[in-house]
Amino acid sequence: MSKVKAVSMNDMQPSLYLPRFLPYRLTKLSGMISRSLAAKYSKMFDLTIAEWRIVALLGSNPGLTAREIAPLASLDKVSISRAVDRLSKSGRLEKRILKGDRRSAALYLTRAGKTMLAEIIPLAQNYEDQLLAEFSPDEIEMLDSFLNRLDATADALG
């Protein structure tokens, strides 16, 4: 893989040099990682990317609604609805209608869903370890800090 020359985007105008355009790079990286993980989880657990994200979120935040999951999982309503239906039909998720709002349901992993998540967690952690293997602990902390700052800035711009 060739290294990309360090050039300011302002120096590149009026054209856009895509390999240095941060939104493109992050989207490309995210897609590569998501597809790689999805290939593993699809074969092993019959899960889509959306289903994996929902399972992971409910593992640490039981009782979220589909509306609450959407921004956390970066998924649209249709993707969430399909994933929730598939997870329910497979016995991995249960819906509990909320009092006072019959249109919304709190979502919970079933015993089968929790068991599956317990099998996925070490695989996901191992995958992350492999991604970060070339980084020092200080670099990992810096990366986390940078990503948090980018997240906050993007949120403010959005």
XYZ file of N, CA and C in Angstrom, residues 28 30 32 36 44 56 71 87 89 133 152:
33
model
N -14.549 4.840 4.270
C -13.921 3.672 3.640
C -13.431 2.696 4.710
N -14.395 2.459 7.877
C -15.547 1.913 8.589
C -16.204 0.791 7.775
N -14.801 -1.107 5.452
C -13.919 -2.280 5.410
C -14.032 -3.095 6.704
N -15.773 -6.826 7.146
C -14.936 -7.900 7.673
C -15.603 -8.570 8.874
N -20.840 -17.312 11.434
C -20.861 -17.963 12.737
C -22.196 -17.838 13.470
N -25.038 -5.657 20.306
C -23.967 -5.069 21.112
C -24.499 -3.935 21.982
N -29.578 6.521 16.461
C -28.358 7.344 16.392
C -27.130 6.644 16.973
N -34.159 -10.496 14.700
C -33.664 -10.912 16.019
C -34.793 -11.464 16.879
N -37.606 -12.926 15.690
C -37.998 -14.215 15.109
C -36.992 -15.321 15.425
N -2.729 -3.598 16.800
C -1.478 -4.267 17.171
C -0.230 -3.438 16.858
N -17.347 14.708 18.526
C -17.989 15.892 19.107
C -18.103 17.015 18.080
